[in-house]
Amino acid sequence: MPRGPAPGAPALTEPLSRERHRILHSVQDRLEDVAKTAVAVMRTEIPSYALQDERFFDDVRDQVLAHYRMQLAALAGDRDIAPEDLVFSRAAAMRRARAGFALEDWISAFRVGRQVLWDALLDCAGMSAEAQQAALSLVTPLMRYVDYASTHAAQAYVEYEQHVVADADRERRDLLDQLLAGTAPARGPLLAAAQAYGIGPHSPMMAVVAVCVGDTRTGDPTSAEHGYATSASIGIAGPWAGRTLVVVRHGEVVAVPVVRTGMDAEDICTHFEAVQRRLAREGTMLAMGISTVAKGAGELPRAYEEARAALDLVPSDGGVAALPRLSPFDYLALRADDLARQLVDPRVRALLEDDRRRGDTLAATIRAFAEADLNLRLAADRLRVHHNTAHYRLRRIEERTGRNPRRIADLLELLVALAIRDGAGEGEDHQ
């Protein structure tokens, strides 16, 4: 760090130089009290500091004194400041970061220390014009020291946080890999990590797999930014207390929510559906597959494969396929391939396609009739039409397809054809 006045500043006259050294020596004589004042102000103005014990403040006082001594030496022109001189400050920054203090708190401490030292310099200067001018000559080098030292501290914070993030990512990946192998950790750091997420050997869990299928902002759905944005959004607390294990891996985001006491699978589905919709509003289009409940770590590999299989049910423009919301019938219909579609009678397929263009009234009648257990009056009531209208619709379906909805076999065939038709639709919400 350069010493003395900033480049381009005029050299001090002899009287000003004498005044400047007098001020610095006066502050040096009372430096212990100045440091004590700085610590007291930090304790008052920085909320996270106010909660600490005396051992912490002993460390802070040592740091403040070390900085003040180095600043006074630099201001007196006795020495230049090199990065190795600030090793003590970087070590302290690491300690604060490790203890969970925010970087802004550490920078606030620098601000307080600078202000208290400046007040002490002014107080020791006195009121004469020459003394005030000498004190003002200290402003630039004082600010340059604070900028230099705080920059090194900030770099230490960033290095530590990068280290912590890398370690946390690695720990989460290792934990997920072990869970996907069908076993819960029994000891060591991974056991502690699993417990932090509420995961035990017999905890009921679900698997959620999400992939980005589109981005209206950048047009690049493969960007790593999407994975981490999705990961952060999923990690936000839902209808449960506690954290959720979320890992970005192999182009997908995998979450393992625990079904906690008082919850059920529907709560999980609702939360992740809300996440998908929120990200869609922000421009990130996701496809999400949600498994059924795994009764412990031993079943989690099966749940993960279910979630991946559920992704195949999501339309190409994104959405959520939640297996707990599907019946076996729905699942089989949604998984139908081209051969299954070809096996649908052309007359039935033509009716359903024509009906879709006309508002799906016949499809609604087929569903309502099945849900009413073939009770035509009940189906008509649910459709809010006269029962004669419902009767006419059934007769029309039979005339055009050769299938009588009153016969179980024919009704089942119509329902399968309808489910296959809807499952093949692009851009629809298949939940």
Tab-separated table of C-alpha atoms in Angstrom:
chain	number	residue	atom	x	y	z
A	1	MET	CA	0.000	0.000	0.000
A	2	PRO	CA	1.412	3.419	-0.929
A	3	ARG	CA	2.071	5.648	2.051
A	4	GLY	CA	1.630	9.376	2.726
A	5	PRO	CA	-0.650	11.580	0.642
A	6	ALA	CA	-2.400	10.329	-2.427
A	7	PRO	CA	-0.555	10.613	-5.750
A	8	GLY	CA	-0.778	14.139	-7.092
A	9	ALA	CA	-1.302	15.741	-3.667
A	10	PRO	CA	1.092	18.574	-2.769
A	11	ALA	CA	3.891	17.788	-0.314
A	12	LEU	CA	3.271	18.855	3.280
A	13	THR	CA	5.025	21.938	4.613
A	14	GLU	CA	7.293	21.463	7.597
A	15	PRO	CA	4.775	22.968	10.073
A	16	LEU	CA	1.985	20.741	8.754
A	17	SER	CA	4.228	17.703	8.910
A	18	ARG	CA	5.063	18.484	12.562
A	19	GLU	CA	1.362	18.896	13.387
A	20	ARG	CA	0.527	15.651	11.663
A	21	HIS	CA	3.114	13.697	13.652
A	22	ARG	CA	1.916	15.350	16.861
A	23	ILE	CA	-1.649	14.217	16.166
A	24	LEU	CA	-0.583	10.671	15.368
A	25	HIS	CA	1.559	10.413	18.518
A	26	SER	CA	-1.334	11.745	20.617
A	27	VAL	CA	-3.648	9.083	19.228
A	28	GLN	CA	-0.964	6.445	19.762
A	29	ASP	CA	-0.786	7.341	23.444
A	30	ARG	CA	-4.502	6.699	23.906
A	31	LEU	CA	-4.869	3.860	21.429
A	32	GLU	CA	-6.150	1.331	23.992
A	33	ASP	CA	-9.034	3.661	24.886
A	34	VAL	CA	-9.779	4.348	21.203
A	35	ALA	CA	-9.955	0.613	20.507
A	36	LYS	CA	-12.207	0.115	23.520
A	37	THR	CA	-14.544	2.824	22.196
A	38	ALA	CA	-14.613	1.210	18.745
A	39	VAL	CA	-15.570	-2.165	20.215
A	40	ALA	CA	-18.337	-0.565	22.283
A	41	VAL	CA	-19.770	1.139	19.186
A	42	MET	CA	-19.636	-2.119	17.202
A	43	ARG	CA	-21.462	-3.838	20.032
A	44	THR	CA	-24.207	-1.212	19.813
A	45	GLU	CA	-24.503	-0.749	16.051
A	46	ILE	CA	-23.999	-4.275	14.679
A	47	PRO	CA	-26.874	-6.527	15.875
A	48	SER	CA	-25.027	-9.807	15.302
A	49	TYR	CA	-22.091	-8.545	17.384
A	50	ALA	CA	-24.353	-7.532	20.256
A	51	LEU	CA	-25.262	-11.193	20.826
A	52	GLN	CA	-21.680	-12.346	21.389
A	53	ASP	CA	-19.757	-13.067	24.592
A	54	GLU	CA	-16.686	-11.405	26.095
A	55	ARG	CA	-14.321	-13.894	24.504
A	56	PHE	CA	-15.518	-12.742	21.104
A	57	PHE	CA	-15.002	-9.081	22.002
A	58	ASP	CA	-11.488	-9.780	23.264
A	59	ASP	CA	-10.728	-11.071	19.772
A	60	VAL	CA	-12.374	-8.013	18.183
A	61	ARG	CA	-10.378	-5.655	20.416
A	62	ASP	CA	-7.127	-7.385	19.426
A	63	GLN	CA	-8.060	-6.995	15.766
A	64	VAL	CA	-8.948	-3.323	16.161
A	65	LEU	CA	-5.662	-2.585	17.940
A	66	ALA	CA	-3.651	-4.423	15.295
A	67	HIS	CA	-5.332	-2.423	12.525
A	68	TYR	CA	-4.939	0.871	14.364
A	69	ARG	CA	-1.225	0.309	14.995
A	70	MET	CA	-0.673	-0.551	11.354
A	71	GLN	CA	-2.680	2.461	10.202
A	72	LEU	CA	-0.777	4.847	12.443
A	73	ALA	CA	2.531	3.457	11.233
A	74	ALA	CA	1.429	3.888	7.628
A	75	LEU	CA	0.077	7.407	8.272
A	76	ALA	CA	3.351	8.395	9.924
A	77	GLY	CA	5.200	7.219	6.829
A	78	ASP	CA	7.157	4.622	8.758
A	79	ARG	CA	6.275	1.688	6.523
A	80	ASP	CA	4.382	0.451	3.477
A	81	ILE	CA	1.602	-2.109	3.851
A	82	ALA	CA	1.936	-5.394	1.965
A	83	PRO	CA	-0.590	-8.252	1.710
A	84	GLU	CA	1.427	-10.388	4.104
A	85	ASP	CA	0.961	-7.693	6.763
A	86	LEU	CA	-2.768	-8.409	6.710
A	87	VAL	CA	-2.576	-12.140	7.363
A	88	PHE	CA	-3.998	-11.507	10.830
A	89	SER	CA	-6.990	-9.737	9.276
A	90	ARG	CA	-7.637	-12.520	6.755
A	91	ALA	CA	-7.508	-15.068	9.580
A	92	ALA	CA	-10.035	-13.048	11.559
A	93	ALA	CA	-12.275	-12.761	8.492
A	94	MET	CA	-12.191	-16.551	8.156
A	95	ARG	CA	-13.161	-16.906	11.808
A	96	ARG	CA	-16.106	-14.534	11.377
A	97	ALA	CA	-17.256	-16.300	8.210
A	98	ARG	CA	-16.943	-19.692	9.891
A	99	ALA	CA	-19.009	-18.408	12.825
A	100	GLY	CA	-21.780	-17.397	10.439
A	101	PHE	CA	-21.353	-13.619	10.405
A	102	ALA	CA	-22.461	-11.916	7.213
A	103	LEU	CA	-19.869	-10.091	5.132
A	104	GLU	CA	-21.765	-6.831	5.584
A	105	ASP	CA	-21.312	-7.148	9.364
A	106	TRP	CA	-17.560	-7.494	8.925
A	107	ILE	CA	-17.473	-4.464	6.601
A	108	SER	CA	-19.619	-2.529	9.098
A	109	ALA	CA	-16.992	-3.251	11.739
A	110	PHE	CA	-14.371	-1.690	9.440
A	111	ARG	CA	-16.608	1.342	8.985
A	112	VAL	CA	-17.052	1.764	12.736
A	113	GLY	CA	-13.331	1.345	13.362
A	114	ARG	CA	-12.471	3.943	10.742
A	115	GLN	CA	-14.999	6.445	12.105
A	116	VAL	CA	-13.848	6.067	15.719
A	117	LEU	CA	-10.208	6.492	14.712
A	118	TRP	CA	-11.077	9.561	12.664
A	119	ASP	CA	-12.947	11.081	15.612
A	120	ALA	CA	-9.875	10.443	17.783
A	121	LEU	CA	-7.608	12.108	15.206
A	122	LEU	CA	-9.835	15.187	15.127
A	123	ASP	CA	-10.025	15.315	18.898
A	124	CYS	CA	-6.236	15.144	19.236
A	125	ALA	CA	-5.745	17.734	16.487
A	126	GLY	CA	-7.384	20.569	18.344
A	127	MET	CA	-9.052	23.642	16.862
A	128	SER	CA	-6.177	25.609	15.306
A	129	ALA	CA	-6.319	26.087	11.548
A	130	GLU	CA	-2.948	24.439	11.055
A	131	ALA	CA	-3.950	21.401	13.150
A	132	GLN	CA	-7.224	21.030	11.256
A	133	GLN	CA	-5.385	21.197	7.947
A	134	ALA	CA	-2.921	18.561	9.150
A	135	ALA	CA	-5.793	16.313	10.206
A	136	LEU	CA	-7.454	16.709	6.802
A	137	SER	CA	-4.218	15.579	5.144
A	138	LEU	CA	-4.757	12.214	6.850
A	139	VAL	CA	-8.163	11.570	5.246
A	140	THR	CA	-6.930	10.147	1.940
A	141	PRO	CA	-4.297	7.721	3.321
A	142	LEU	CA	-6.713	6.650	6.054
A	143	MET	CA	-9.399	5.816	3.486
A	144	ARG	CA	-6.886	4.040	1.291
A	145	TYR	CA	-5.817	1.814	4.173
A	146	VAL	CA	-9.406	0.931	5.046
A	147	ASP	CA	-10.214	0.142	1.405
A	148	TYR	CA	-7.095	-2.010	1.100
A	149	ALA	CA	-7.674	-3.923	4.335
A	150	SER	CA	-11.417	-4.393	3.814
A	151	THR	CA	-10.818	-5.679	0.265
A	152	HIS	CA	-8.462	-8.347	1.620
A	153	ALA	CA	-11.028	-9.256	4.270
A	154	ALA	CA	-13.776	-9.508	1.650
A	155	GLN	CA	-11.585	-11.787	-0.458
A	156	ALA	CA	-11.097	-14.035	2.557
A	157	TYR	CA	-14.863	-14.167	3.052
A	158	VAL	CA	-15.442	-15.069	-0.595
A	159	GLU	CA	-12.755	-17.761	-0.498
A	160	TYR	CA	-14.272	-19.267	2.619
A	161	GLU	CA	-17.821	-19.186	1.243
A	162	GLN	CA	-16.666	-20.802	-2.000
A	163	HIS	CA	-14.978	-23.489	0.063
A	164	VAL	CA	-18.113	-23.988	2.166
A	165	VAL	CA	-20.396	-24.096	-0.882
A	166	ALA	CA	-18.123	-26.619	-2.617
A	167	ASP	CA	-17.999	-28.758	0.528
A	168	ALA	CA	-21.768	-28.512	1.000
A	169	ASP	CA	-22.421	-29.452	-2.642
A	170	ARG	CA	-20.090	-32.416	-2.348
A	171	GLU	CA	-21.697	-33.511	0.912
A	172	ARG	CA	-25.210	-33.273	-0.573
A	173	ARG	CA	-24.156	-35.240	-3.658
A	174	ASP	CA	-22.503	-37.902	-1.527
A	175	LEU	CA	-25.599	-38.145	0.667
A	176	LEU	CA	-27.919	-38.433	-2.339
A	177	ASP	CA	-25.689	-41.063	-3.973
A	178	GLN	CA	-25.823	-43.178	-0.821
A	179	LEU	CA	-29.595	-42.796	-0.519
A	180	LEU	CA	-30.062	-43.724	-4.184
A	181	ALA	CA	-28.037	-46.837	-3.460
A	182	GLY	CA	-30.767	-47.775	-1.003
A	183	THR	CA	-29.013	-47.144	2.307
A	184	ALA	CA	-29.099	-44.338	4.853
A	185	PRO	CA	-25.779	-43.219	6.385
A	186	ALA	CA	-25.100	-44.732	9.796
A	187	ARG	CA	-22.143	-42.649	10.969
A	188	GLY	CA	-19.910	-39.702	10.282
A	189	PRO	CA	-20.612	-36.393	8.506
A	190	LEU	CA	-23.182	-37.899	6.136
A	191	LEU	CA	-25.260	-39.099	9.089
A	192	ALA	CA	-25.229	-35.566	10.492
A	193	ALA	CA	-26.201	-34.188	7.080
A	194	ALA	CA	-29.057	-36.683	6.724
A	195	GLN	CA	-30.359	-35.778	10.180
A	196	ALA	CA	-30.280	-32.092	9.242
A	197	TYR	CA	-32.702	-32.900	6.416
A	198	GLY	CA	-34.879	-35.089	8.650
A	199	ILE	CA	-33.790	-38.229	6.771
A	200	GLY	CA	-33.509	-41.493	8.685
A	201	PRO	CA	-33.355	-45.144	7.589
A	202	HIS	CA	-37.130	-45.527	7.848
A	203	SER	CA	-38.287	-41.970	7.087
A	204	PRO	CA	-41.106	-41.750	4.532
A	205	MET	CA	-39.674	-39.855	1.569
A	206	MET	CA	-40.491	-38.963	-2.008
A	207	ALA	CA	-38.267	-38.285	-4.999
A	208	VAL	CA	-38.707	-35.280	-7.268
A	209	VAL	CA	-36.771	-34.899	-10.516
A	210	ALA	CA	-36.859	-31.612	-12.434
A	211	VAL	CA	-35.290	-30.611	-15.748
A	212	CYS	CA	-35.381	-27.293	-17.562
A	213	VAL	CA	-37.215	-27.483	-20.896
A	214	GLY	CA	-37.197	-23.811	-21.847
A	215	ASP	CA	-36.108	-20.312	-20.906
A	216	THR	CA	-37.972	-17.264	-22.164
A	217	ARG	CA	-35.161	-14.959	-21.019
A	218	THR	CA	-31.967	-16.427	-22.511
A	219	GLY	CA	-33.272	-19.229	-24.697
A	220	ASP	CA	-30.686	-21.567	-23.183
A	221	PRO	CA	-32.322	-24.272	-21.047
A	222	THR	CA	-29.002	-26.052	-20.559
A	223	SER	CA	-27.437	-23.247	-18.521
A	224	ALA	CA	-26.192	-24.280	-15.073
A	225	GLU	CA	-27.958	-21.179	-13.779
A	226	HIS	CA	-31.288	-22.950	-14.202
A	227	GLY	CA	-30.208	-25.875	-12.066
A	228	TYR	CA	-29.106	-23.687	-9.189
A	229	ALA	CA	-32.119	-21.366	-9.485
A	230	THR	CA	-34.382	-24.405	-9.375
A	231	SER	CA	-32.416	-25.847	-6.479
A	232	ALA	CA	-32.767	-22.619	-4.499
A	233	SER	CA	-36.502	-22.354	-5.210
A	234	ILE	CA	-37.147	-25.953	-4.197
A	235	GLY	CA	-35.191	-25.421	-0.998
A	236	ILE	CA	-37.554	-22.645	0.110
A	237	ALA	CA	-39.736	-23.841	2.993
A	238	GLY	CA	-43.043	-25.291	1.906
A	239	PRO	CA	-45.927	-26.458	4.092
A	240	TRP	CA	-43.422	-28.136	6.411
A	241	ALA	CA	-40.697	-27.037	8.769
A	242	GLY	CA	-37.132	-28.016	8.034
A	243	ARG	CA	-34.871	-28.318	5.026
A	244	THR	CA	-35.163	-30.434	1.895
A	245	LEU	CA	-32.215	-32.253	0.348
A	246	VAL	CA	-31.773	-30.806	-3.161
A	247	VAL	CA	-28.916	-31.722	-5.512
A	248	VAL	CA	-28.014	-30.558	-9.024
A	249	ARG	CA	-26.597	-33.553	-10.889
A	250	HIS	CA	-26.284	-34.828	-14.472
A	251	GLY	CA	-28.445	-32.074	-15.968
A	252	GLU	CA	-31.307	-32.568	-13.538
A	253	VAL	CA	-32.339	-31.347	-10.101
A	254	VAL	CA	-33.173	-34.086	-7.592
A	255	ALA	CA	-35.052	-33.338	-4.378
A	256	VAL	CA	-35.808	-35.756	-1.546
A	257	PRO	CA	-38.580	-34.254	0.600
A	258	VAL	CA	-39.461	-36.080	3.812
A	259	VAL	CA	-43.158	-36.668	4.470
A	260	ARG	CA	-43.215	-35.310	7.997
A	261	THR	CA	-45.828	-35.815	10.699
A	262	GLY	CA	-49.117	-34.176	9.791
A	263	MET	CA	-48.329	-34.196	6.064
A	264	ASP	CA	-49.232	-36.427	3.162
A	265	ALA	CA	-48.094	-36.909	-0.408
A	266	GLU	CA	-50.563	-34.299	-1.655
A	267	ASP	CA	-48.838	-31.609	0.419
A	268	ILE	CA	-45.559	-32.431	-1.309
A	269	CYS	CA	-47.172	-32.393	-4.744
A	270	THR	CA	-48.858	-29.047	-4.080
A	271	HIS	CA	-45.598	-27.454	-2.950
A	272	PHE	CA	-43.593	-28.580	-5.966
A	273	GLU	CA	-46.392	-27.642	-8.331
A	274	ALA	CA	-46.278	-24.123	-6.840
A	275	VAL	CA	-42.501	-24.030	-7.361
A	276	GLN	CA	-42.895	-25.049	-10.997
A	277	ARG	CA	-45.516	-22.363	-11.620
A	278	ARG	CA	-43.506	-19.654	-9.866
A	279	LEU	CA	-40.415	-20.404	-11.939
A	280	ALA	CA	-42.540	-20.497	-15.103
A	281	ARG	CA	-43.790	-16.980	-14.328
A	282	GLU	CA	-40.158	-15.910	-13.977
A	283	GLY	CA	-39.249	-17.423	-17.344
A	284	THR	CA	-37.813	-20.831	-16.414
A	285	MET	CA	-39.948	-23.675	-17.739
A	286	LEU	CA	-39.524	-26.939	-15.854
A	287	ALA	CA	-40.713	-30.484	-16.310
A	288	MET	CA	-41.138	-32.195	-12.942
A	289	GLY	CA	-41.754	-35.805	-12.069
A	290	ILE	CA	-42.893	-36.724	-8.551
A	291	SER	CA	-42.782	-40.257	-7.162
A	292	THR	CA	-45.029	-42.096	-4.757
A	293	VAL	CA	-43.930	-42.361	-1.119
A	294	ALA	CA	-40.873	-44.473	-0.330
A	295	LYS	CA	-41.077	-46.117	3.093
A	296	GLY	CA	-37.471	-45.578	4.051
A	297	ALA	CA	-34.119	-45.324	2.310
A	298	GLY	CA	-34.382	-48.875	1.003
A	299	GLU	CA	-37.252	-47.845	-1.292
A	300	LEU	CA	-35.773	-44.541	-2.450
A	301	PRO	CA	-34.065	-46.009	-5.567
A	302	ARG	CA	-37.507	-47.196	-6.706
A	303	ALA	CA	-38.979	-43.739	-5.984
A	304	TYR	CA	-36.222	-42.054	-7.996
A	305	GLU	CA	-36.910	-44.277	-11.015
A	306	GLU	CA	-40.619	-43.476	-10.640
A	307	ALA	CA	-39.903	-39.752	-10.695
A	308	ARG	CA	-37.765	-40.110	-13.815
A	309	ALA	CA	-40.478	-42.195	-15.480
A	310	ALA	CA	-43.055	-39.548	-14.563
A	311	LEU	CA	-41.073	-36.994	-16.575
A	312	ASP	CA	-42.130	-38.868	-19.707
A	313	LEU	CA	-45.720	-37.927	-18.917
A	314	VAL	CA	-45.016	-34.183	-18.915
A	315	PRO	CA	-45.760	-32.214	-22.118
A	316	SER	CA	-42.809	-30.814	-24.033
A	317	ASP	CA	-43.466	-27.271	-22.786
A	318	GLY	CA	-43.213	-28.276	-19.107
A	319	GLY	CA	-45.505	-29.091	-16.230
A	320	VAL	CA	-45.801	-31.518	-13.329
A	321	ALA	CA	-46.538	-35.235	-13.418
A	322	ALA	CA	-47.299	-36.334	-9.863
A	323	LEU	CA	-47.759	-40.093	-9.548
A	324	PRO	CA	-49.673	-39.875	-6.222
A	325	ARG	CA	-52.408	-38.049	-8.129
A	326	LEU	CA	-52.731	-40.705	-10.828
A	327	SER	CA	-54.764	-43.897	-10.743
A	328	PRO	CA	-53.285	-47.009	-12.363
A	329	PHE	CA	-55.760	-46.461	-15.193
A	330	ASP	CA	-54.555	-42.870	-15.718
A	331	TYR	CA	-50.925	-43.938	-15.634
A	332	LEU	CA	-51.367	-46.727	-18.170
A	333	ALA	CA	-53.326	-44.443	-20.494
A	334	LEU	CA	-50.709	-41.687	-20.271
A	335	ARG	CA	-47.954	-44.225	-21.006
A	336	ALA	CA	-49.749	-45.482	-24.126
A	337	ASP	CA	-47.538	-45.721	-27.199
A	338	ASP	CA	-48.350	-45.296	-30.868
A	339	LEU	CA	-49.457	-48.918	-31.148
A	340	ALA	CA	-52.051	-48.434	-28.382
A	341	ARG	CA	-53.370	-45.399	-30.235
A	342	GLN	CA	-53.642	-47.374	-33.455
A	343	LEU	CA	-55.668	-50.038	-31.654
A	344	VAL	CA	-58.404	-47.506	-30.883
A	345	ASP	CA	-61.340	-48.030	-33.280
A	346	PRO	CA	-61.167	-45.316	-35.989
A	347	ARG	CA	-64.855	-44.502	-35.375
A	348	VAL	CA	-64.177	-43.872	-31.674
A	349	ARG	CA	-61.087	-41.821	-32.470
A	350	ALA	CA	-62.969	-39.743	-35.029
A	351	LEU	CA	-65.826	-39.053	-32.586
A	352	LEU	CA	-63.498	-37.947	-29.795
A	353	GLU	CA	-61.422	-35.698	-32.064
A	354	ASP	CA	-64.557	-34.091	-33.488
A	355	ASP	CA	-65.967	-33.721	-29.979
A	356	ARG	CA	-62.811	-31.940	-28.793
A	357	ARG	CA	-63.269	-29.338	-31.523
A	358	ARG	CA	-66.896	-28.860	-30.466
A	359	GLY	CA	-66.205	-28.349	-26.768
A	360	ASP	CA	-65.895	-31.914	-25.398
A	361	THR	CA	-69.550	-32.289	-24.379
A	362	LEU	CA	-69.666	-35.997	-25.305
A	363	ALA	CA	-66.368	-36.684	-23.517
A	364	ALA	CA	-67.738	-34.968	-20.407
A	365	THR	CA	-70.859	-37.128	-20.642
A	366	ILE	CA	-68.814	-40.354	-20.875
A	367	ARG	CA	-66.805	-39.397	-17.791
A	368	ALA	CA	-69.829	-38.264	-15.800
A	369	PHE	CA	-71.743	-41.448	-16.671
A	370	ALA	CA	-68.834	-43.611	-15.488
A	371	GLU	CA	-68.336	-41.592	-12.304
A	372	ALA	CA	-72.053	-41.883	-11.542
A	373	ASP	CA	-71.812	-45.690	-11.738
A	374	LEU	CA	-73.999	-45.763	-14.883
A	375	ASN	CA	-76.768	-43.757	-13.169
A	376	LEU	CA	-77.955	-41.519	-16.011
A	377	ARG	CA	-80.023	-39.152	-13.842
A	378	LEU	CA	-77.109	-38.578	-11.443
A	379	ALA	CA	-74.771	-37.993	-14.384
A	380	ALA	CA	-77.228	-35.466	-15.878
A	381	ASP	CA	-77.474	-33.645	-12.563
A	382	ARG	CA	-73.681	-33.391	-12.319
A	383	LEU	CA	-73.516	-32.125	-15.897
A	384	ARG	CA	-76.369	-29.693	-15.114
A	385	VAL	CA	-78.369	-30.838	-18.110
A	386	HIS	CA	-81.804	-32.476	-18.443
A	387	HIS	CA	-81.641	-36.262	-18.257
A	388	ASN	CA	-83.191	-36.425	-21.751
A	389	THR	CA	-80.200	-34.442	-23.033
A	390	ALA	CA	-77.821	-36.896	-21.361
A	391	HIS	CA	-79.819	-39.810	-22.848
A	392	TYR	CA	-79.584	-38.240	-26.322
A	393	ARG	CA	-75.826	-37.861	-26.004
A	394	LEU	CA	-75.362	-41.541	-25.066
A	395	ARG	CA	-77.459	-42.613	-28.009
A	396	ARG	CA	-75.439	-40.382	-30.329
A	397	ILE	CA	-72.176	-41.895	-29.035
A	398	GLU	CA	-73.527	-45.405	-29.697
A	399	GLU	CA	-74.705	-44.488	-33.201
A	400	ARG	CA	-71.331	-43.032	-34.222
A	401	THR	CA	-69.006	-45.561	-32.578
A	402	GLY	CA	-70.962	-48.778	-32.295
A	403	ARG	CA	-70.215	-48.776	-28.528
A	404	ASN	CA	-73.033	-48.746	-26.032
A	405	PRO	CA	-71.896	-46.759	-22.931
A	406	ARG	CA	-74.347	-48.798	-20.805
A	407	ARG	CA	-72.257	-51.916	-21.379
A	408	ILE	CA	-69.225	-52.117	-19.087
A	409	ALA	CA	-66.864	-53.406	-21.783
A	410	ASP	CA	-67.890	-50.690	-24.243
A	411	LEU	CA	-67.751	-47.946	-21.600
A	412	LEU	CA	-64.266	-49.064	-20.574
A	413	GLU	CA	-63.111	-48.960	-24.186
A	414	LEU	CA	-64.477	-45.431	-24.554
A	415	LEU	CA	-62.733	-44.317	-21.353
A	416	VAL	CA	-59.412	-45.815	-22.472
A	417	ALA	CA	-59.685	-44.117	-25.866
A	418	LEU	CA	-60.513	-40.825	-24.155
A	419	ALA	CA	-57.566	-41.125	-21.769
A	420	ILE	CA	-55.198	-41.971	-24.639
A	421	ARG	CA	-56.469	-39.001	-26.610
A	422	ASP	CA	-55.896	-36.618	-23.686
A	423	GLY	CA	-52.543	-38.158	-22.843
A	424	ALA	CA	-51.279	-37.490	-26.369
A	425	GLY	CA	-52.258	-33.807	-26.226
A	426	GLU	CA	-49.322	-31.350	-26.182
A	427	GLY	CA	-49.357	-28.308	-23.975
A	428	GLU	CA	-52.046	-29.602	-21.625
A	429	ASP	CA	-51.708	-29.851	-17.852
A	430	HIS	CA	-51.411	-33.536	-17.041
A	431	GLN	CA	-51.302	-33.787	-13.286
